[in-house]
Coordinates of C-alpha atoms in Angstrom, one line a residue:
X23 CA 35.7 54.4 -24.8
X24 CA 34.2 53.5 -28.2
X25 CA 36.9 50.9 -28.7
X26 CA 36.1 49.3 -25.4
X27 CA 32.3 49.2 -26.3
X28 CA 33.0 47.3 -29.5
X29 CA 35.3 44.9 -27.8
X30 CA 32.6 44.3 -25.1
X31 CA 29.9 43.7 -27.7
X32 CA 32.1 41.3 -29.6
X33 CA 32.8 39.3 -26.4
X34 CA 29.0 39.1 -25.7
X35 CA 28.2 37.9 -29.2
X36 CA 30.9 35.2 -29.1
X37 CA 29.7 34.1 -25.7
X38 CA 26.1 33.9 -26.8
X39 CA 27.1 31.8 -29.8
X40 CA 29.1 29.4 -27.6
X41 CA 26.3 29.0 -25.2
X42 CA 23.9 28.3 -28.0
X43 CA 26.1 25.3 -29.1
X44 CA 26.2 23.9 -25.5
X45 CA 23.4 21.7 -24.2
X46 CA 21.4 23.5 -21.5
X47 CA 22.7 22.8 -18.1
X48 CA 19.4 23.7 -16.6
X49 CA 16.9 22.1 -19.0
X50 CA 13.3 22.4 -18.1
X51 CA 12.4 19.9 -15.3
X52 CA 10.4 16.8 -15.9
X53 CA 7.0 17.4 -14.1
X54 CA 5.2 14.4 -12.6
X55 CA 2.0 13.9 -10.6
X56 CA 1.6 11.5 -7.7
X57 CA -1.8 10.3 -6.4
X58 CA -2.3 8.8 -2.9
X59 CA -5.5 8.2 -0.9
X60 CA -3.9 8.4 2.6
X61 CA -4.4 11.7 4.4
X62 CA -1.4 14.0 4.4
X63 CA -0.8 13.5 8.2
X64 CA -0.6 9.7 7.9
X65 CA 3.0 8.3 8.1
X66 CA 2.5 6.4 4.8
X67 CA 1.5 9.6 3.1
X68 CA 4.5 11.3 4.5
X69 CA 6.8 8.6 3.3
X70 CA 5.3 9.0 -0.2
X71 CA 5.9 12.8 0.0
X72 CA 9.5 12.2 1.2
X73 CA 10.0 9.9 -1.8
X74 CA 9.0 12.7 -4.1
X75 CA 11.4 15.1 -2.5
X76 CA 14.2 12.5 -2.6
X77 CA 13.7 12.0 -6.3
X78 CA 14.0 15.8 -6.9
X79 CA 17.1 16.0 -4.7
X80 CA 19.0 13.1 -6.3
X81 CA 18.1 14.2 -9.8
X82 CA 19.4 17.7 -9.0
X83 CA 16.0 19.1 -9.8
X84 CA 15.6 17.5 -13.2
X85 CA 12.5 15.7 -11.9
X86 CA 9.8 17.5 -9.9
X87 CA 6.8 15.7 -8.5
X88 CA 3.5 17.3 -7.5
X89 CA 2.1 15.2 -4.7
X90 CA -1.7 14.8 -4.2
X91 CA -2.6 13.1 -0.9
X92 CA -6.1 12.4 0.5
X93 CA -7.6 11.1 -2.8
X94 CA -7.7 14.6 -4.2
X95 CA -6.5 13.5 -7.7
X96 CA -7.9 10.0 -7.9
X97 CA -9.9 8.0 -5.3
X98 CA -8.4 4.9 -3.6
X99 CA -10.3 2.5 -5.9
X100 CA -9.5 4.5 -9.0
X101 CA -5.8 5.0 -8.4
X102 CA -4.4 2.1 -10.4
X103 CA -6.5 2.6 -13.5
X104 CA -5.8 6.3 -13.1
X105 CA -2.1 5.7 -13.5
X106 CA -2.7 3.3 -16.5
X107 CA -4.8 6.0 -18.3
X108 CA -2.5 8.9 -17.3
X109 CA -4.7 10.7 -14.9
X110 CA -1.7 10.7 -12.6
X111 CA 1.9 9.7 -13.5
X112 CA 2.4 7.9 -10.2
X113 CA -0.1 6.2 -7.8
X114 CA -0.1 4.6 -4.4
X115 CA -3.1 2.6 -3.2
X116 CA -4.2 -0.9 -2.1
X117 CA -4.2 -3.7 -4.7
X118 CA -7.4 -5.1 -3.1
X119 CA -9.4 -2.0 -4.1
X120 CA -9.2 -3.2 -7.7
X121 CA -10.9 -6.5 -6.9
X122 CA -10.0 -9.4 -9.2
X123 CA -7.4 -7.5 -11.1
X124 CA -4.4 -8.9 -9.3
X125 CA -4.8 -12.7 -8.8
X126 CA -1.1 -13.6 -8.1
X127 CA -0.5 -10.7 -5.7
X128 CA -3.8 -11.4 -4.0
X129 CA -2.2 -14.5 -2.6
X130 CA -0.2 -12.3 -0.3
X131 CA -3.3 -11.0 1.4
X132 CA -4.5 -14.5 2.5
X133 CA -4.9 -15.3 6.2
X134 CA -1.5 -16.8 6.6
X135 CA -0.9 -15.6 10.2
X136 CA 1.2 -12.4 9.6
X137 CA 3.0 -11.0 12.6
X138 CA 4.4 -7.7 11.2
X139 CA 4.4 -5.3 8.4
X140 CA 8.1 -5.9 7.8
X141 CA 7.4 -9.5 7.2
X142 CA 4.3 -8.9 5.0
X143 CA 6.3 -6.3 2.9
X144 CA 9.1 -8.8 2.3
X145 CA 6.5 -11.5 1.2
X146 CA 4.8 -9.1 -1.2
X147 CA 8.1 -8.0 -2.9
X148 CA 9.4 -11.6 -3.0
X149 CA 6.2 -12.8 -4.7
X150 CA 6.5 -10.0 -7.2
X151 CA 10.2 -10.8 -7.8
X152 CA 9.7 -14.5 -8.3
X153 CA 6.6 -14.4 -10.5
X154 CA 6.7 -10.9 -12.2
X155 CA 2.9 -11.3 -12.7
X156 CA 1.4 -10.0 -16.0
X157 CA -1.4 -8.3 -14.0
X158 CA 1.0 -5.5 -13.1
X159 CA 2.6 -5.2 -16.6
X160 CA 0.5 -2.3 -17.7
X161 CA 2.4 0.0 -15.3
X162 CA 6.0 0.3 -14.1
X163 CA 6.1 -1.0 -10.5
X164 CA 8.2 1.2 -8.3
X165 CA 7.8 -1.1 -5.3
X166 CA 5.2 -2.9 -3.1
X167 CA 4.7 -2.9 0.7
X168 CA 2.2 -4.5 3.0
X169 CA 0.7 -3.5 6.4
X170 CA 0.9 -5.3 9.7
X171 CA -1.6 -8.0 10.9
X172 CA -5.3 -7.3 10.0
X173 CA -7.3 -7.9 13.2
X174 CA -11.0 -7.8 14.0
X175 CA -12.1 -4.5 15.5
X176 CA -15.7 -3.8 16.7
X177 CA -17.9 -1.1 18.1
X178 CA -20.3 -1.9 21.0
X179 CA -19.8 -5.7 21.0
X180 CA -16.8 -7.7 22.1
X181 CA -15.9 -10.8 20.1
X182 CA -14.3 -13.5 22.3
X183 CA -15.6 -16.6 20.6
X184 CA -16.2 -17.5 17.0
X185 CA -20.0 -17.6 17.5
X186 CA -20.0 -13.9 18.4
X187 CA -19.0 -13.0 14.9
X188 CA -22.2 -14.3 13.5
X189 CA -24.4 -11.6 11.8
X190 CA -21.9 -8.7 12.4
X191 CA -21.5 -6.3 9.5
X192 CA -17.8 -6.0 9.0
X193 CA -16.0 -3.6 6.6
X194 CA -13.4 -5.4 4.5
X195 CA -10.8 -3.9 2.2
X196 CA -10.8 -6.6 -0.5
X197 CA -11.7 -10.1 -1.6
X198 CA -9.4 -12.0 0.8
X199 CA -10.7 -10.2 3.9
X200 CA -14.2 -10.6 2.5
X201 CA -13.8 -14.4 2.4
X202 CA -12.2 -14.5 5.8
X203 CA -15.1 -12.6 7.4
X204 CA -17.7 -14.7 5.6
X205 CA -16.0 -17.9 6.8
X206 CA -16.0 -16.5 10.4
X207 CA -19.8 -16.1 10.1
X208 CA -20.0 -12.4 9.7
X209 CA -21.3 -10.3 6.8
X210 CA -18.5 -8.7 4.8
X211 CA -19.1 -5.1 3.5
X212 CA -16.4 -4.0 1.0
X213 CA -15.6 -0.3 1.6
X214 CA -12.5 1.9 1.2
X215 CA -11.0 3.0 4.5
X216 CA -11.9 6.7 4.1
X217 CA -15.6 5.9 4.2
X218 CA -15.5 3.6 7.3
X219 CA -15.3 6.1 10.2
X220 CA -18.8 7.5 9.6
X221 CA -20.3 4.2 8.7
X222 CA -19.3 2.5 12.0
X223 CA -20.1 5.7 14.0
X224 CA -23.6 5.8 12.6
X225 CA -24.2 2.1 13.3
X226 CA -24.4 1.0 9.7
X227 CA -21.4 -1.2 10.3
X228 CA -20.4 -3.1 13.4
X229 CA -16.7 -3.3 12.8
X230 CA -13.8 -3.7 10.5
X231 CA -10.8 -5.8 9.5
X232 CA -7.7 -3.6 9.8
X233 CA -4.3 -3.2 11.4
X234 CA -3.8 -1.5 14.8
X235 CA -2.1 1.5 13.1
X236 CA -5.5 2.7 12.0
X237 CA -6.6 3.4 15.5
X238 CA -4.4 6.5 15.4
X239 CA -3.7 7.0 11.7
X240 CA -7.4 7.1 10.9
X241 CA -8.7 8.0 14.4
X242 CA -10.6 4.7 14.7
X243 CA -10.0 4.6 18.4
X244 CA -12.7 7.2 18.6
X245 CA -15.3 4.9 17.2
X246 CA -14.2 1.3 18.1
X247 CA -14.1 -0.3 21.5
X248 CA -12.7 -3.8 21.0
X249 CA -10.0 -5.6 19.1
X250 CA -9.9 -9.4 18.9
X251 CA -6.2 -10.3 18.6
X252 CA -6.8 -12.9 15.9
X253 CA -3.1 -13.2 15.0
X254 CA -3.2 -16.9 14.1
X255 CA -5.4 -16.0 11.1
X256 CA -4.0 -12.5 10.4
X257 CA -4.0 -11.4 6.8
X258 CA -2.3 -8.4 5.3
X259 CA -3.2 -5.8 2.6
X260 CA -0.7 -5.1 -0.1
X261 CA 0.0 -1.6 -1.5
X262 CA 1.4 -0.6 -4.8
X263 CA 3.5 2.4 -5.9
X264 CA 3.4 2.4 -9.7
X265 CA 4.2 4.8 -12.6
X266 CA 2.5 5.2 -15.9
X267 CA 4.4 2.9 -18.4
X268 CA 4.8 5.5 -21.1
X269 CA 6.0 8.1 -18.7
X270 CA 8.5 5.7 -17.2
X271 CA 9.8 4.8 -20.7
X272 CA 10.2 8.5 -21.5
X273 CA 12.6 9.1 -18.6
X274 CA 16.3 9.2 -19.3
X275 CA 18.1 6.0 -18.3
X276 CA 20.2 7.7 -15.6
X277 CA 17.0 9.1 -13.9
X278 CA 15.5 5.6 -14.0
X279 CA 18.6 4.2 -12.3
X280 CA 18.3 6.9 -9.6
X281 CA 14.6 6.2 -9.0
X282 CA 15.2 2.4 -8.8
X283 CA 17.9 3.0 -6.1
X284 CA 15.5 5.1 -4.1
X285 CA 12.7 2.5 -4.4
X286 CA 14.9 -0.2 -2.9
X287 CA 15.6 2.1 0.1
X288 CA 11.9 2.9 0.6
X289 CA 10.7 -0.7 0.7
X290 CA 12.0 -1.5 4.3
X291 CA 11.1 2.0 5.4
X292 CA 7.4 1.3 4.7
X293 CA 7.5 -2.0 6.4
X294 CA 9.1 -0.5 9.5
X295 CA 6.7 2.4 9.5
X296 CA 3.7 0.0 9.5
X297 CA 5.1 -1.8 12.6
X298 CA 6.0 1.4 14.4
X299 CA 2.5 2.8 13.8
X300 CA 0.9 -0.5 14.8
X301 CA 2.6 -0.1 18.2
X302 CA 1.5 3.6 18.4
X303 CA -2.0 2.7 17.3
X304 CA -2.4 0.1 20.0
X305 CA -1.3 2.5 22.7
X306 CA -3.6 5.2 21.3
X307 CA -6.5 2.7 21.3
X308 CA -5.8 1.6 24.9
X309 CA -5.5 5.1 26.1
X310 CA -8.9 5.8 24.6
X311 CA -10.4 3.0 26.8
X312 CA -10.2 0.3 24.1
X313 CA -9.9 -3.4 25.1
X314 CA -7.6 -6.0 23.4
X315 CA -9.2 -9.5 23.5
X316 CA -6.9 -12.5 23.2
X317 CA -7.7 -15.9 21.9
X318 CA -6.6 -19.0 23.9
X319 CA -5.1 -21.9 22.0
X320 CA -8.4 -23.8 21.7
X321 CA -10.3 -20.8 20.3
X322 CA -7.4 -19.9 18.0
X323 CA -7.6 -23.4 16.5
X324 CA -11.3 -23.0 15.8
X325 CA -10.6 -19.7 13.9
X326 CA -7.8 -21.3 11.9
X327 CA -10.0 -24.2 11.0
X328 CA -12.8 -21.9 9.8
X329 CA -10.5 -20.1 7.4
X330 CA -8.3 -23.0 6.3
X331 CA -10.4 -23.9 3.2
X332 CA -9.6 -20.4 1.8
X333 CA -6.0 -21.4 1.1
X334 CA -6.9 -24.4 -1.0
X335 CA -9.7 -22.5 -2.7
X336 CA -7.2 -19.8 -3.7
X337 CA -4.9 -22.4 -5.2
X338 CA -7.8 -23.7 -7.3
X339 CA -8.7 -20.1 -8.3
X340 CA -5.2 -19.4 -9.5
X341 CA -5.1 -22.8 -11.3
X342 CA -8.3 -21.7 -13.1
X343 CA -6.5 -18.6 -14.2
X344 CA -3.9 -20.7 -15.9
X345 CA -1.4 -20.0 -13.1
X346 CA 0.4 -22.4 -10.8
X347 CA -1.6 -21.8 -7.7
X348 CA 0.3 -24.2 -5.4
X349 CA 3.7 -22.7 -6.4
X350 CA 2.5 -19.2 -5.6
X351 CA 1.0 -20.1 -2.2
X352 CA 4.0 -22.2 -1.2
X353 CA 6.3 -19.3 -2.1
X354 CA 4.3 -16.9 0.1
X355 CA 4.1 -19.3 3.0
X356 CA 7.8 -20.2 2.6
X357 CA 8.9 -16.6 2.7
X358 CA 6.6 -15.9 5.7
X359 CA 7.9 -18.9 7.6
X360 CA 11.6 -18.0 7.0
X361 CA 11.1 -14.6 8.6
X362 CA 8.9 -15.4 11.6

């Protein structure tokens, strides 16, 4: 019995020594944080959550991501800078909430006549691919996506003609929508989406520029009565998913490769989700008694004429930043036209 005990102890000591020389199979997981302003029930928030889970699965648990939806870690307009400064490792928000910070990518949000989120998402990623703008160089871009057509939605007053926009206080997400609304004769009021519901319900605002998905995703069908189907001048809003640069550079190369592969898969999923939820949002709106108002060809031409100067103005703006404005705009329009 004593002999067996000494043999057993010798085996344990040798085994422990061998294990100490072997790299840990189950090293401590890399912990990341992810900030997003969308509420957890919104499909875009759910896609972000699924992305986090997919990263954990494909890295075999080597990366774990704590997901913070609903602006609980950083607010919508603080998200990008929050990633830069390390308040969160990852962030998902709208580029337009950081006004003036993203001049090249801002061209995507112009009133070019978008018809779907799938198309807008393709345009956003193509512009980034072609120009690799320095404005995004202080983070590591995971991917970009863009929502479906931004339309004019109002409470209490229908807008059938251009003149009926005059004097309305309209919430806008960013500078592009702000200029569109101003050129249409209304008063633009820049506000993040989470603040809009109460502002329009209380009468402080008359309406908003947003896609149809918000009727259900943000429950706006409860507080809006009319949507003017202004598709000929429809803009989009571009969203980023970025990682802190230092954090990205600290990741092992194989993990970076895995994440890049997941990113490429998630781009079309976001575009398709925007379109699916636009359809659902319109039905939700109509079922709540909402009314869609079309523009005939003559009226549509008037709206297009009203916003046309914005395109040339943006070219000049980019030129003033030392960028090739015409090249950027032509690339956006060319990609858009090739897909519609």
